[in-house]
CSV table of C-alpha atoms in Angstrom, one decimal:
chain,number,residue,atom,x,y,z
A,1,UNK,CA,30.7,-52.0,-14.8
A,2,UNK,CA,28.7,-50.7,-11.8
A,3,UNK,CA,30.3,-50.7,-8.3
A,4,UNK,CA,29.8,-54.0,-6.5
A,5,UNK,CA,27.4,-54.0,-3.7
A,6,UNK,CA,27.8,-56.6,-0.9
A,7,UNK,CA,24.1,-56.9,-0.2
A,8,UNK,CA,24.1,-60.5,-1.3
A,9,UNK,CA,26.8,-61.6,1.1
A,10,UNK,CA,26.2,-59.3,4.1
A,11,UNK,CA,25.0,-62.0,6.4
A,12,UNK,CA,28.3,-63.9,6.1
A,13,UNK,CA,30.8,-61.2,5.2
A,14,UNK,CA,32.6,-61.1,8.6
A,15,UNK,CA,32.6,-64.9,9.0
A,16,UNK,CA,34.2,-65.4,5.6
A,17,UNK,CA,36.7,-62.5,5.6
A,18,UNK,CA,38.4,-62.3,9.0
A,19,UNK,CA,35.9,-60.0,10.7
A,20,UNK,CA,37.1,-57.8,13.4
A,21,UNK,CA,40.6,-59.1,13.6
A,22,UNK,CA,41.3,-58.2,9.9
A,23,UNK,CA,39.7,-54.8,10.5
A,24,UNK,CA,41.9,-54.1,13.5
A,25,UNK,CA,45.1,-54.9,11.5
A,26,UNK,CA,44.2,-52.3,8.9
A,27,UNK,CA,43.0,-49.7,11.4
A,28,UNK,CA,46.2,-50.1,13.5
A,29,UNK,CA,48.3,-48.9,10.5
A,30,UNK,CA,45.8,-46.3,9.4
A,31,UNK,CA,45.7,-44.8,12.8
A,32,UNK,CA,49.4,-44.5,12.9
A,33,UNK,CA,49.4,-42.1,9.8
A,34,UNK,CA,46.1,-40.4,10.3
A,35,UNK,CA,45.8,-36.7,11.2
A,36,UNK,CA,44.2,-35.9,14.7
A,37,UNK,CA,40.4,-35.8,14.3
A,38,UNK,CA,37.7,-37.5,12.4
A,39,UNK,CA,37.9,-40.2,9.7
A,40,UNK,CA,35.5,-40.7,6.8
A,41,UNK,CA,35.5,-44.3,5.8
A,42,UNK,CA,34.3,-45.0,2.2
A,43,UNK,CA,33.0,-48.5,2.0
A,44,UNK,CA,32.6,-49.0,5.7
A,45,UNK,CA,30.7,-52.3,5.4
A,46,UNK,CA,29.9,-53.9,8.7
A,47,UNK,CA,32.3,-51.6,10.5
A,48,UNK,CA,35.3,-53.8,11.3
A,49,UNK,CA,37.8,-51.0,10.5
A,50,UNK,CA,35.7,-48.2,11.9
A,51,UNK,CA,35.3,-49.9,15.3
A,52,UNK,CA,39.0,-50.2,15.6
A,53,UNK,CA,39.6,-46.6,14.5
A,54,UNK,CA,37.2,-45.5,17.2
A,55,UNK,CA,39.3,-47.5,19.7
A,56,UNK,CA,42.3,-45.4,18.5
A,57,UNK,CA,40.3,-42.2,19.4
A,58,UNK,CA,39.3,-41.2,16.0
A,59,UNK,CA,35.5,-40.3,15.5
A,60,UNK,CA,34.3,-42.1,12.3
A,61,UNK,CA,31.6,-41.3,9.8
A,62,UNK,CA,31.1,-44.3,7.5
A,63,UNK,CA,29.4,-44.6,4.1
A,64,UNK,CA,28.6,-47.7,2.0
A,65,UNK,CA,26.6,-48.6,-1.1
A,66,UNK,CA,25.1,-51.7,0.5
A,67,UNK,CA,22.1,-51.2,3.0
A,68,UNK,CA,22.3,-54.8,4.1
A,69,UNK,CA,26.0,-54.5,5.0
A,70,UNK,CA,25.2,-51.4,7.1
A,71,UNK,CA,22.3,-53.3,8.7
A,72,UNK,CA,24.6,-56.3,9.5
A,73,UNK,CA,27.0,-53.9,11.3
A,74,UNK,CA,24.3,-51.6,12.8
A,75,UNK,CA,24.7,-53.0,16.3
A,76,UNK,CA,28.3,-52.1,16.0
A,77,UNK,CA,28.2,-48.7,14.2
A,78,UNK,CA,24.7,-47.3,15.0
A,79,UNK,CA,24.2,-43.8,13.6
A,80,UNK,CA,27.8,-43.4,12.5
A,81,UNK,CA,27.1,-45.0,9.1
A,82,UNK,CA,24.8,-44.2,6.2
A,83,UNK,CA,24.1,-45.4,2.7
A,84,UNK,CA,25.9,-43.3,0.1
A,85,UNK,CA,27.8,-43.7,-3.2
A,86,UNK,CA,31.5,-43.2,-2.8
A,87,UNK,CA,31.5,-41.0,-5.9
A,88,UNK,CA,28.9,-38.6,-4.4
A,89,UNK,CA,29.8,-38.4,-0.7
A,90,UNK,CA,27.4,-36.3,1.5
A,91,UNK,CA,30.4,-34.4,2.9
A,92,UNK,CA,31.4,-30.8,2.3
A,93,UNK,CA,34.5,-30.0,0.2
A,94,UNK,CA,37.7,-29.8,2.4
A,95,UNK,CA,35.7,-30.8,5.4
A,96,UNK,CA,37.5,-33.6,7.1
A,97,UNK,CA,41.1,-34.3,8.1
A,98,UNK,CA,41.2,-38.0,7.1
A,99,UNK,CA,39.5,-40.4,4.6
A,100,UNK,CA,40.1,-44.1,4.8
A,101,UNK,CA,39.3,-46.5,1.8
A,102,UNK,CA,39.9,-50.1,2.7
A,103,UNK,CA,39.4,-53.0,0.3
A,104,UNK,CA,37.2,-51.0,-2.0
A,105,UNK,CA,38.9,-50.0,-5.1
A,106,UNK,CA,38.8,-53.4,-6.7
A,107,UNK,CA,35.0,-53.1,-6.5
A,108,UNK,CA,34.5,-49.9,-8.5
A,109,UNK,CA,34.4,-49.0,-12.2
A,110,UNK,CA,36.4,-45.8,-12.0
A,111,UNK,CA,39.4,-45.7,-9.7
A,112,UNK,CA,40.5,-42.1,-10.5
A,113,UNK,CA,37.0,-40.9,-10.0
A,114,UNK,CA,36.7,-42.4,-6.6
A,115,UNK,CA,40.1,-41.0,-5.6
A,116,UNK,CA,39.0,-37.5,-6.8
A,117,UNK,CA,36.0,-37.6,-4.6
A,118,UNK,CA,38.2,-38.5,-1.6
A,119,UNK,CA,40.5,-35.7,-2.5
A,120,UNK,CA,37.5,-33.3,-2.7
A,121,UNK,CA,36.4,-33.9,0.9
A,122,UNK,CA,39.7,-34.1,2.6
A,123,UNK,CA,41.0,-30.8,4.2
A,124,UNK,CA,44.3,-29.1,3.0
A,125,UNK,CA,47.1,-31.0,4.6
A,126,UNK,CA,44.8,-33.9,5.4
A,127,UNK,CA,45.3,-37.7,4.7
A,128,UNK,CA,43.7,-40.2,2.4
A,129,UNK,CA,44.7,-43.8,3.4
A,130,UNK,CA,44.0,-46.6,1.1
A,131,UNK,CA,44.3,-50.4,1.6
A,132,UNK,CA,44.3,-52.4,-1.7
A,133,UNK,CA,42.4,-55.6,-1.6
A,134,UNK,CA,45.0,-57.9,-3.1
A,135,UNK,CA,47.3,-58.5,-0.2
A,136,UNK,CA,50.8,-59.9,-0.1
A,137,UNK,CA,50.4,-63.7,0.3
A,138,UNK,CA,53.2,-65.9,1.2
A,139,UNK,CA,53.5,-68.9,-1.1
A,140,UNK,CA,51.2,-71.9,-0.5
A,141,UNK,CA,49.7,-74.5,-2.7
A,142,UNK,CA,46.1,-73.6,-2.2
A,143,UNK,CA,46.7,-69.9,-2.6
A,144,UNK,CA,48.6,-70.4,-5.8
A,145,UNK,CA,45.5,-71.9,-7.4
A,146,UNK,CA,43.0,-69.5,-6.0
A,147,UNK,CA,44.9,-66.4,-6.8
A,148,UNK,CA,45.5,-67.5,-10.4
A,149,UNK,CA,41.8,-68.2,-10.8
A,150,UNK,CA,40.8,-64.8,-9.3
A,151,UNK,CA,43.1,-62.9,-11.5
A,152,UNK,CA,41.8,-64.6,-14.6
A,153,UNK,CA,38.2,-63.8,-13.7
A,154,UNK,CA,38.9,-60.2,-12.7
A,155,UNK,CA,42.1,-58.4,-13.4
A,156,UNK,CA,43.4,-56.3,-10.5
A,157,UNK,CA,42.1,-52.7,-10.6
A,158,UNK,CA,43.8,-51.6,-7.3
A,159,UNK,CA,47.4,-52.5,-7.3
A,160,UNK,CA,49.5,-50.0,-5.4
A,161,UNK,CA,50.8,-48.6,-8.7
A,162,UNK,CA,47.3,-48.1,-10.1
A,163,UNK,CA,46.1,-46.3,-6.9
A,164,UNK,CA,49.2,-44.2,-6.7
A,165,UNK,CA,48.7,-43.1,-10.3
A,166,UNK,CA,45.1,-42.2,-9.6
A,167,UNK,CA,46.1,-40.2,-6.5
A,168,UNK,CA,48.6,-38.1,-8.5
A,169,UNK,CA,45.9,-37.2,-11.0
A,170,UNK,CA,43.7,-36.2,-8.0
A,171,UNK,CA,46.4,-33.9,-6.7
A,172,UNK,CA,47.4,-36.1,-3.8
A,173,UNK,CA,51.0,-36.9,-2.8
A,174,UNK,CA,52.2,-40.3,-1.5
A,175,UNK,CA,53.8,-39.7,1.9
A,176,UNK,CA,54.1,-43.2,3.3
A,177,UNK,CA,53.8,-46.8,2.1
A,178,UNK,CA,53.3,-49.1,5.0
A,179,UNK,CA,52.0,-52.7,5.5
A,180,UNK,CA,49.8,-54.4,8.0
A,181,UNK,CA,50.9,-57.0,10.5
A,182,UNK,CA,50.9,-60.6,9.1
A,183,UNK,CA,47.5,-62.3,9.4
A,184,UNK,CA,47.5,-66.1,9.5
A,185,UNK,CA,44.5,-68.4,8.6
A,186,UNK,CA,44.1,-72.2,8.0
A,187,UNK,CA,42.5,-73.4,4.9
A,188,UNK,CA,42.4,-76.8,3.4
A,189,UNK,CA,41.8,-77.6,-0.3
A,190,UNK,CA,38.4,-79.0,0.6
A,191,UNK,CA,37.4,-75.9,2.4
A,192,UNK,CA,38.5,-73.8,-0.6
A,193,UNK,CA,36.4,-75.9,-2.9
A,194,UNK,CA,33.4,-75.4,-0.7
A,195,UNK,CA,33.9,-71.6,-0.7
A,196,UNK,CA,34.3,-71.5,-4.5
A,197,UNK,CA,31.2,-73.7,-5.1
A,198,UNK,CA,29.1,-71.3,-2.8
A,199,UNK,CA,30.5,-68.3,-4.9
A,200,UNK,CA,31.4,-66.4,-1.8
A,201,UNK,CA,33.9,-64.1,-3.4
A,202,UNK,CA,32.6,-61.2,-5.7
A,203,UNK,CA,34.8,-62.4,-8.6
A,204,UNK,CA,32.6,-65.5,-8.8
A,205,UNK,CA,29.1,-63.9,-8.4
A,206,UNK,CA,28.5,-63.3,-12.1
A,207,UNK,CA,30.6,-66.0,-13.7
A,208,UNK,CA,28.7,-67.6,-16.6
A,209,UNK,CA,28.8,-71.2,-17.6
A,210,UNK,CA,31.6,-70.8,-20.1
A,211,UNK,CA,33.9,-69.0,-17.7
A,212,UNK,CA,33.0,-71.6,-15.1
A,213,UNK,CA,34.1,-74.4,-17.4
A,214,UNK,CA,37.2,-72.6,-18.7
A,215,UNK,CA,38.5,-71.1,-15.4
A,216,UNK,CA,36.8,-72.2,-12.2
A,217,UNK,CA,36.4,-75.9,-13.0
A,218,UNK,CA,40.1,-76.3,-13.6
A,219,UNK,CA,40.9,-74.6,-10.4
A,220,UNK,CA,38.6,-76.9,-8.4
A,221,UNK,CA,40.2,-79.9,-10.2
A,222,UNK,CA,43.6,-78.6,-9.2
A,223,UNK,CA,42.6,-78.2,-5.6
A,224,UNK,CA,41.1,-81.7,-5.7
A,225,UNK,CA,44.5,-83.0,-7.0
A,226,UNK,CA,46.6,-81.5,-4.1
A,227,UNK,CA,47.9,-84.1,-1.6
A,228,UNK,CA,46.1,-84.3,1.8
A,229,UNK,CA,43.0,-82.4,0.7
A,230,UNK,CA,41.6,-82.3,4.2
A,231,UNK,CA,44.8,-80.9,5.8
A,232,UNK,CA,44.6,-77.1,6.6
A,233,UNK,CA,47.3,-75.1,5.0
A,234,UNK,CA,48.8,-72.1,6.8
A,235,UNK,CA,48.1,-69.1,4.8
A,236,UNK,CA,49.7,-65.7,5.6
A,237,UNK,CA,49.0,-62.3,4.2
A,238,UNK,CA,49.9,-58.7,4.7
A,239,UNK,CA,48.1,-55.7,3.2
A,240,UNK,CA,49.7,-52.6,1.8
A,241,UNK,CA,48.7,-49.2,3.3
A,242,UNK,CA,49.2,-46.2,1.1
A,243,UNK,CA,49.1,-42.8,2.7
A,244,UNK,CA,48.5,-39.7,0.6
A,245,UNK,CA,48.4,-36.0,1.6
A,246,UNK,CA,46.3,-33.2,0.3
A,247,UNK,CA,48.3,-30.0,-0.5
A,248,UNK,CA,48.2,-27.2,2.0
């Protein structure tokens, strides 16, 4: 499986995923644990996290596989970002005090390999900070259906346990396990059905007809069967932030 590029959804990424608000929530926790100095962000996207890290006083160099994501965020990031593969970062070995990888590991084929590359570029005593993509969702009837569908389509590759195991192989030590502030959104069953039908999420991009019939169609039917389908539900999530340290 190749790494997932967000070229196809770059023009609507921020609008469908919380934009700068969500980026700030992650950056606030990352900045709390980062070493002084620069941060290399792997999978910088449109720059929502990077901009907030700049506000915290950290110079940021960002890399992303998707040229269209970088172009969508160019008015925000300018020359701070460049196209590059996270497995071959254009950064010298042991060169930077911090690496941030936010909502990326679920999209790559080799979690230990990406972690090893982060460990290569971070300086001795530096920090690698990872935010898994899954989130800790409070129970709600819409979320129960959507999350079950998503897990059936694409098993999780970036649980905290999986990332911690990969970091240990790369020689990094877990020094903190933090969590972002709660983020609240409103979403009705009807709105979720529209999102699914437009295949906004990466787990839906390459679903074939058989998978759609077996997994996606039943999820849509379950959403249609919920009471008050136009009533927005309050959905609340927090994200884990794993902080690893490179040996001195």
